[in-house]
Coordinates of C-alpha atoms in Angstrom, one line a residue:
M177 CA 68.4 244.2 216.1
S178 CA 68.6 244.6 212.3
E179 CA 65.5 245.1 210.5
N180 CA 66.2 241.9 208.3
L181 CA 66.3 239.4 211.5
R182 CA 63.3 237.8 210.7
Y183 CA 65.0 236.9 207.1
W184 CA 68.2 235.8 208.5
L185 CA 66.0 233.3 211.2
W186 CA 64.2 232.1 208.4
M187 CA 67.4 230.9 206.7
Q188 CA 68.6 229.7 209.6
K189 CA 65.5 227.6 210.7
A190 CA 65.5 226.4 207.0
L191 CA 69.1 225.7 206.1
G192 CA 69.8 224.6 209.8
E193 CA 72.8 225.3 212.5
G194 CA 76.3 225.4 210.6
A195 CA 75.1 225.7 207.4
H196 CA 77.7 227.1 204.7
I197 CA 76.2 230.1 203.9
R198 CA 78.9 232.1 202.3
N199 CA 78.5 230.9 198.9
I200 CA 74.7 231.7 199.0
L201 CA 75.3 235.1 200.5
E202 CA 77.5 235.7 197.2
D203 CA 74.9 234.4 194.9
F204 CA 71.5 236.1 196.5
G205 CA 73.5 239.3 198.4
S206 CA 71.4 238.8 201.5
A207 CA 69.0 236.5 203.4
E208 CA 66.3 239.2 202.3
N209 CA 66.9 238.3 198.6
L210 CA 67.1 235.2 199.2
Y211 CA 63.5 234.9 200.8
N212 CA 62.3 236.7 197.9
S213 CA 64.1 234.8 195.0
N214 CA 61.9 232.6 193.5
I215 CA 62.1 228.7 193.4
L216 CA 63.3 228.9 190.0
E217 CA 66.1 230.8 190.7
W218 CA 66.7 228.5 193.9
R219 CA 67.3 225.6 191.8
M220 CA 69.2 227.3 189.3
S221 CA 71.8 228.4 192.2
P222 CA 75.1 226.3 192.4
A223 CA 75.0 227.3 196.1
L224 CA 71.9 225.5 197.1
T225 CA 71.2 221.6 197.4
A226 CA 67.8 220.0 196.2
K227 CA 67.5 219.3 200.0
Q228 CA 67.9 223.0 201.0
V229 CA 65.6 224.0 198.1
I230 CA 62.7 222.1 199.6
R231 CA 63.4 223.1 203.1
L232 CA 63.4 227.1 201.9
E233 CA 59.7 226.4 200.3
Q234 CA 58.8 224.5 203.2
T235 CA 59.9 227.1 205.9
N236 CA 57.5 230.2 206.3
L237 CA 58.6 233.0 207.4
S238 CA 55.9 234.0 210.0
S239 CA 57.5 230.7 212.1
V240 CA 60.3 232.7 213.3
D241 CA 57.9 235.3 215.3
E242 CA 57.6 232.6 218.2
I243 CA 61.4 232.4 218.4
I244 CA 61.4 236.0 218.6
Y245 CA 58.9 236.6 221.1
T246 CA 60.5 234.1 223.4
C247 CA 63.8 236.4 223.1
E248 CA 62.4 239.2 223.9
S249 CA 60.1 237.6 227.1
N250 CA 63.4 236.3 228.9
G251 CA 65.5 239.2 228.1
W252 CA 67.8 237.7 225.5
S253 CA 69.1 239.4 222.4
I254 CA 69.3 238.2 218.8
I255 CA 72.2 239.4 216.6
D256 CA 71.8 238.4 213.0
Y257 CA 74.8 239.1 210.4
D258 CA 73.5 242.3 209.3
D259 CA 73.6 243.5 213.0
E260 CA 76.6 246.2 213.8
R261 CA 77.4 243.9 217.0
Y262 CA 77.8 240.9 215.1
P263 CA 81.6 240.3 215.1
D264 CA 83.5 240.8 211.9
R265 CA 86.0 238.4 213.0
L266 CA 82.8 235.7 212.9
K267 CA 82.1 236.8 209.4
N268 CA 85.2 235.8 208.1
I269 CA 85.1 232.2 209.1
Y270 CA 84.4 229.4 206.7
N271 CA 80.7 229.1 208.0
P272 CA 79.7 231.7 209.5
P273 CA 76.3 231.8 211.6
C274 CA 73.1 233.5 210.6
V275 CA 72.2 234.9 214.0
L276 CA 74.0 234.7 217.3
Y277 CA 71.4 234.3 220.5
V278 CA 73.2 235.9 223.8
D279 CA 72.6 236.3 227.2
G280 CA 74.3 239.1 228.9
T281 CA 76.7 241.9 226.7
L282 CA 78.5 240.5 224.4
P283 CA 81.8 242.4 224.6
D284 CA 83.4 244.4 221.6
I285 CA 84.6 241.2 220.2
D286 CA 86.7 243.2 217.1
R287 CA 88.1 245.2 219.5
L288 CA 89.5 242.7 221.8
A289 CA 92.4 239.7 222.1
V290 CA 90.2 236.9 222.8
I291 CA 91.8 233.7 223.6
G292 CA 89.6 230.5 223.7
I293 CA 90.8 227.9 226.2
V294 CA 89.5 224.4 226.1
G295 CA 90.3 221.4 227.3
T296 CA 88.6 217.7 228.8
R297 CA 86.0 218.0 231.0
K298 CA 87.4 215.0 233.2
A299 CA 90.4 217.4 234.1
S300 CA 93.6 216.4 235.9
S301 CA 94.2 219.1 239.1
Y302 CA 97.0 220.2 237.2
A303 CA 95.2 221.2 234.1
V304 CA 92.5 222.7 236.3
K305 CA 95.2 224.6 238.0
V306 CA 96.8 225.4 234.8
A307 CA 93.5 227.0 233.4
H308 CA 92.9 229.0 236.0
I309 CA 96.2 230.8 236.2
M310 CA 96.8 231.1 232.6
S311 CA 93.1 232.5 232.2
R312 CA 93.5 235.0 235.1
G313 CA 97.0 235.7 233.9
I314 CA 95.8 236.7 230.2
T315 CA 92.5 238.5 231.5
E316 CA 94.7 240.9 233.8
C317 CA 96.6 241.7 231.1
G318 CA 93.6 243.3 229.0
A319 CA 92.5 240.1 227.0
L320 CA 88.9 238.6 226.9
V321 CA 88.8 235.0 227.8
I322 CA 86.3 232.7 226.2
S323 CA 85.2 228.9 226.9
G324 CA 82.5 226.4 226.2
G325 CA 80.8 226.7 229.7
A326 CA 81.6 222.6 230.6
L327 CA 83.2 221.1 233.6
G328 CA 86.6 220.6 233.7
V329 CA 88.9 223.1 232.0
D330 CA 86.1 225.3 230.5
T331 CA 84.7 225.7 234.3
A332 CA 88.7 226.4 235.3
A333 CA 88.9 229.2 232.5
H334 CA 86.4 231.0 233.3
K335 CA 86.7 231.4 237.0
G336 CA 90.1 232.6 236.7
A337 CA 88.8 235.2 234.0
L338 CA 86.3 236.5 236.6
A339 CA 88.6 235.9 239.8
A340 CA 90.6 238.4 237.6
G341 CA 87.8 241.0 237.6
G342 CA 87.3 240.9 234.2
K343 CA 84.3 239.5 231.8
T344 CA 84.1 236.2 230.2
V345 CA 82.2 234.6 227.1
A346 CA 80.8 230.9 227.6
V347 CA 79.8 229.6 224.1
L348 CA 77.1 226.7 224.6
G349 CA 76.4 223.7 222.5
C350 CA 73.0 224.2 223.1
G351 CA 69.8 227.0 223.2
L352 CA 69.3 229.4 226.1
G353 CA 67.0 228.0 228.4
A354 CA 68.1 224.2 227.8
N355 CA 67.8 222.1 230.6
Y356 CA 71.5 221.5 230.4
L357 CA 74.5 221.0 232.7
N358 CA 72.6 222.2 235.9
E359 CA 75.6 221.9 237.9
N360 CA 76.8 224.9 236.1
K361 CA 73.9 227.0 236.1
S362 CA 75.3 229.3 239.1
L363 CA 78.2 229.7 236.9
R364 CA 76.4 230.5 233.8
D365 CA 74.7 233.0 235.9
V366 CA 77.9 234.7 237.0
I367 CA 79.3 234.5 233.5
K368 CA 76.0 236.1 232.1
N369 CA 76.2 239.1 234.3
N370 CA 79.9 239.5 233.9
G371 CA 79.8 239.1 230.1
A372 CA 77.7 236.8 228.0
L373 CA 76.2 233.4 227.3
V374 CA 76.4 233.0 223.4
T375 CA 74.9 229.9 220.8
E376 CA 73.9 230.0 217.3
Y377 CA 71.0 227.4 218.7
P378 CA 67.4 228.4 219.2
P379 CA 66.2 229.0 222.6
F380 CA 65.4 225.8 224.3
T381 CA 67.4 223.6 221.9
R382 CA 68.9 220.3 223.2
A383 CA 72.5 219.6 223.8
S384 CA 73.7 216.8 221.2
R385 CA 76.8 215.0 219.9
T386 CA 76.5 217.1 216.8
T387 CA 75.9 220.2 218.5
F388 CA 79.4 220.4 220.5
P389 CA 81.9 220.0 217.5
M390 CA 79.6 222.6 215.6
R391 CA 80.1 224.8 218.5
N392 CA 83.8 224.6 218.5
R393 CA 84.3 226.5 215.7
L394 CA 82.6 229.6 217.0
I395 CA 85.1 229.3 219.7
S396 CA 87.9 229.3 217.6
G397 CA 85.7 232.0 215.1
L398 CA 86.0 234.3 217.8
S399 CA 89.3 234.0 219.4
V400 CA 92.7 235.3 217.6
G401 CA 94.3 232.3 219.9
V402 CA 93.4 228.9 221.2
L403 CA 95.1 227.5 224.4
V404 CA 94.6 223.7 224.5
V405 CA 95.1 223.0 228.6
E406 CA 94.7 219.3 228.2
A407 CA 93.3 217.0 225.6
S408 CA 93.5 213.1 224.6
V409 CA 93.4 212.3 220.8
K410 CA 90.1 212.1 220.6
S411 CA 89.2 215.1 222.6
G412 CA 86.6 217.7 221.4
S413 CA 89.5 220.1 221.9
L414 CA 91.2 219.1 219.0
I415 CA 88.3 219.6 216.9
T416 CA 88.8 223.3 218.3
A417 CA 92.5 223.4 217.6
N418 CA 91.6 222.1 213.8
Y419 CA 89.4 224.8 213.4
A420 CA 91.6 227.3 214.5
L421 CA 94.1 226.5 212.1
E422 CA 91.6 226.4 209.5
Q423 CA 90.5 230.0 210.5
G424 CA 94.0 231.3 210.5
R425 CA 94.0 231.7 214.4
D426 CA 97.1 231.1 216.6
V427 CA 97.4 227.4 218.5
Y428 CA 98.8 227.1 221.6
A429 CA 99.3 224.0 223.8
V430 CA 100.1 223.2 227.4
P431 CA 103.1 221.0 227.8
S432 CA 103.1 217.7 230.3
S433 CA 103.6 214.4 231.0
V434 CA 105.0 212.3 227.8
L435 CA 103.6 209.1 229.9
S436 CA 99.6 210.2 230.2
V437 CA 97.3 209.2 227.4
D438 CA 95.0 212.1 228.9
F439 CA 97.9 214.6 227.3
A440 CA 98.7 212.9 224.2
G441 CA 96.5 215.2 222.0
T442 CA 98.3 218.1 223.8
N443 CA 101.4 216.9 223.0
K444 CA 101.0 216.0 219.6
L445 CA 99.7 219.7 218.9
I446 CA 103.1 220.5 220.0
D447 CA 104.9 217.6 217.9
D448 CA 102.3 219.4 214.8
G449 CA 103.8 222.8 215.6
A450 CA 101.5 224.5 217.7
I451 CA 103.1 227.4 220.4
V452 CA 104.2 225.7 223.5
A453 CA 102.8 228.2 226.2
T454 CA 103.9 228.4 229.5
K455 CA 103.1 231.5 230.9
P456 CA 100.3 234.1 230.8
A457 CA 102.2 236.8 229.5
Q458 CA 103.7 234.7 226.8
I459 CA 100.1 234.7 225.0
A460 CA 98.8 238.1 225.7
G461 CA 102.5 240.0 224.8
A462 CA 101.8 238.2 221.1
Y463 CA 99.0 240.8 220.9
V464 CA 100.2 244.1 222.7
E465 CA 100.6 245.6 219.0
K466 CA 97.4 244.5 217.6
F467 CA 95.3 245.5 220.6
D468 CA 95.9 248.7 222.7
T469 CA 93.7 246.9 225.3
I470 CA 96.6 244.9 226.2
D471 CA 98.7 246.3 229.0
M472 CA 101.9 244.2 229.7
S473 CA 102.8 246.2 232.6
K474 CA 100.1 244.5 234.7
A475 CA 101.6 240.7 233.6
R476 CA 102.2 238.6 236.5
S477 CA 104.4 235.3 236.5
I478 CA 103.0 231.7 237.4
E479 CA 104.6 232.4 241.1
E480 CA 102.9 235.5 241.5
L481 CA 99.6 234.5 240.4
M482 CA 99.7 231.5 242.3
T483 CA 100.4 233.5 245.4
D484 CA 97.8 235.4 247.4
E485 CA 98.8 238.9 247.8
S486 CA 97.7 239.0 251.5
D487 CA 99.4 235.6 252.6
K488 CA 102.2 234.5 250.7
S489 CA 101.5 230.9 251.0
A490 CA 98.1 230.9 250.3
N491 CA 97.9 229.4 247.1
V492 CA 100.8 227.6 246.7
E493 CA 100.9 223.9 246.7
K494 CA 102.4 222.8 250.3
D495 CA 103.5 219.1 248.8
E496 CA 106.0 219.8 246.2
N497 CA 104.7 216.7 244.5
A498 CA 100.9 217.7 244.4
L499 CA 101.2 218.5 240.8
S500 CA 103.9 216.2 239.8
F501 CA 103.3 214.1 236.6
E502 CA 103.3 210.9 239.2
K503 CA 99.9 212.0 240.7
L504 CA 98.3 213.0 237.7
E505 CA 95.3 210.2 238.1
E506 CA 95.3 210.2 241.9
N507 CA 94.8 213.9 241.7
R508 CA 92.2 213.3 238.8
E509 CA 90.0 210.8 240.7
K510 CA 89.8 212.8 243.6
R511 CA 88.5 215.9 241.5
L512 CA 86.0 213.6 239.8
E513 CA 84.9 212.5 243.2
N514 CA 84.6 215.7 244.3
E515 CA 82.6 216.6 241.3
K516 CA 79.9 213.6 241.8
I517 CA 79.5 215.4 245.4
A518 CA 79.1 219.0 243.9
A519 CA 76.7 217.5 241.6
G520 CA 74.2 216.5 244.2
L521 CA 74.5 220.4 246.1
T522 CA 71.4 222.6 245.9
G523 CA 70.5 226.1 246.9
D524 CA 72.8 228.3 248.4
V525 CA 75.1 225.9 248.9
K526 CA 75.3 225.0 245.7
T527 CA 75.7 228.9 244.6
V528 CA 78.4 229.3 246.7
Y529 CA 80.2 226.6 245.6
N530 CA 80.1 227.9 241.8
C531 CA 81.7 231.1 242.8
L532 CA 84.8 229.7 244.4
S533 CA 87.9 228.7 242.5
D534 CA 91.2 227.3 242.8
C535 CA 92.4 230.7 244.7
F536 CA 91.7 231.5 248.1
V537 CA 89.1 234.5 248.1
H538 CA 87.6 236.5 251.1
I539 CA 84.3 235.7 252.4
D540 CA 83.4 239.3 251.7
T541 CA 84.1 238.7 248.1
V542 CA 81.8 235.8 247.9
I543 CA 79.0 237.5 249.3
E544 CA 79.3 240.1 247.0
K545 CA 79.4 237.6 244.0
T546 CA 76.4 235.6 245.3
G547 CA 74.3 238.4 246.7
L548 CA 73.2 236.2 249.3
P549 CA 72.6 237.2 253.1
G550 CA 76.3 237.1 254.9
A551 CA 74.9 233.9 257.3
S552 CA 74.0 232.5 254.4
V553 CA 77.2 232.3 252.9
M554 CA 79.1 231.3 256.3
A555 CA 76.7 228.2 256.7
S556 CA 77.2 227.4 253.2
V557 CA 81.1 227.1 253.3
T558 CA 80.7 225.4 256.7
Q559 CA 78.6 222.8 255.0
L560 CA 81.0 222.4 252.2
E561 CA 84.1 222.2 254.1
V562 CA 82.4 219.5 256.0
L563 CA 81.8 217.7 252.6
G564 CA 85.4 218.0 251.6
L565 CA 84.8 220.4 248.8
V566 CA 86.5 223.5 249.6
Q567 CA 89.3 224.3 252.1
S568 CA 90.0 227.4 254.6
T569 CA 92.8 229.5 255.5
S570 CA 93.2 232.6 258.1
G571 CA 91.1 235.6 257.6
K572 CA 88.3 234.1 256.6
R573 CA 89.3 233.3 253.1
Y574 CA 88.0 229.9 251.1
K575 CA 88.6 227.8 248.0
L576 CA 88.0 224.7 246.4
S577 CA 89.9 221.6 247.8

């Protein structure tokens, strides 16, 4: 926390999240200098609009003390623009945030090959599987996967990184502590203990139609490359891809059916020059010379990633058509039906469900991740099997249906 924190919070509160602060900083030098300038200097500055001047005048410095107190009380960090923990990579985008609110520990972003993985919330089984496998493989090579913490592709990406034993970052479109997407709360708890939840919105700020597009520029801004897994032509994931292009980031897209409107956005990205992504090593390998954390000796093929080491058939689809394009809609409907059932889960059952992914894991791993008693975990997976949400295989190993 820098000594100028209060000035950055004041600036953010006055100008709003997503404000274009680069010109302001060029004109005034710092948030503290902006605060100490008089109204005449504000009005004369070409970097400030008349409305912004009014808001600066109406915002008291002491009004940010409650934000600081709330964060300290909840164990949340505030990283302002002057803080040494603030990523330089983020400072270089067109409209960097004045502050970042963090629950957990933000990795050293500038030293890492950060890959943003995004896609639709209503993802097909194909997209969920691809997001999980890509994320897991990229993480095993030493990259850091970030996403938006939402359902569908985001969830699969986070779980893939965690399954690889890595850290992951979720960039939220709401404030910390906000009552949002409760069905993913258990996953967010795991993420903050193995990475961080990050947002530019003050605590308890509600998610809205405008907060998510604004959030997307941070996902791309923190990344060196963005992978779009499944997106329609009106998907918010394309907003992230556009931000990535504006910020000079690499854009990858997963190839899929030309017959499905749900993949029209990703296919258009490919038409427009996005890099076709077919395996994790292809993405991680692009950054091996730039980041010493990338270790391509750990790269595995798609087939290897889909096969559980202790059971060569455990993670391979038995039905060769299970992930075929012809069955995408059927798979999507089944997965959405399961999500509706999962939304009604509570207590230990919900915690166990959110710790499972598309790859089989041993019951001991689930117990370790959840921190729950073994008897409670066993009872929970049994209930999830009855509901059709979980599959089991030999050796007490489980995965999501």
